[in-house]
């Protein structure tokens, strides 16, 4: 009985100790988050005030020697670059160079693994970094982690925009939808000035995907002949389907021989997905009669009704 009481007391003490440690860690984490939030607002105010004043002198950032402060500054600068179009990055480049943020991030990349490494590479891709950075991230393009490979590519593209098209063409893995969206973020900011025609006409799968995304984003109706050529190409059904969706996004007429042939080769699920895309882009049911059978047209009308709202 005494042994049971001793074991119970010891177990209770261990549980209480673990709960105390957990509570202390929670309090410490909340304090650290609060400190970083305050510091992020302070750093943002300093940078925006310097940009508004047009002063080329590098501003001073308080508490930069404190743990985590350099990461907060890097995230603040990356956020400003990512959310601003046509920004003069001269001052930000000076800040990055003066405080060695690119070198600090490269050290973090070197010792991190997996998604944490990809996160640091994403920060490097958003910052105006030094000339030595592209060469130092080349090896991460061979990582087994897809996100590390992609953000290593983005870092090199952002640092060397003139070579961006070649870098995308050399990327061995087909871009996912998320990765194409990330590239489009750079394009919308003017960080990667490329023309859509060489991309859409390129033999590279990745370049054509990016080119089609550019056409959709900017509503380039002049690309219609190129899109119809891709729709009619039987050797690339995936890109043909994406080109057809791009025509839908541009709201171009779809009663074309190339479109009929491609739709005829699609599976039932693909055809229904295409019809939902057409509904989103306001195609009338009459436009479908030469592309789909009567049962599919009934499905289309059902989807159209689901988009409508009664006003009373």
PDB file of C-alpha atoms in Angstrom, residues 32 64 80 114 122 136 217 271 280:
ATOM      1  CA  UNK A  32       7.776  36.024 -28.192  1.00  0.00           C
ATOM      2  CA  UNK A  64      18.417  43.970 -34.279  1.00  0.00           C
ATOM      3  CA  UNK A  80       6.796  45.167 -48.696  1.00  0.00           C
ATOM      4  CA  UNK A 114      12.731  20.499 -45.692  1.00  0.00           C
ATOM      5  CA  UNK A 122      11.236  32.004 -50.464  1.00  0.00           C
ATOM      6  CA  UNK A 136      25.124  29.727 -53.919  1.00  0.00           C
ATOM      7  CA  UNK A 217      -4.291  37.105 -66.232  1.00  0.00           C
ATOM      8  CA  UNK A 271     -16.302  17.495 -70.090  1.00  0.00           C
ATOM      9  CA  UNK A 280     -18.304  30.679 -64.595  1.00  0.00           C
TER      10      UNK A 280
END
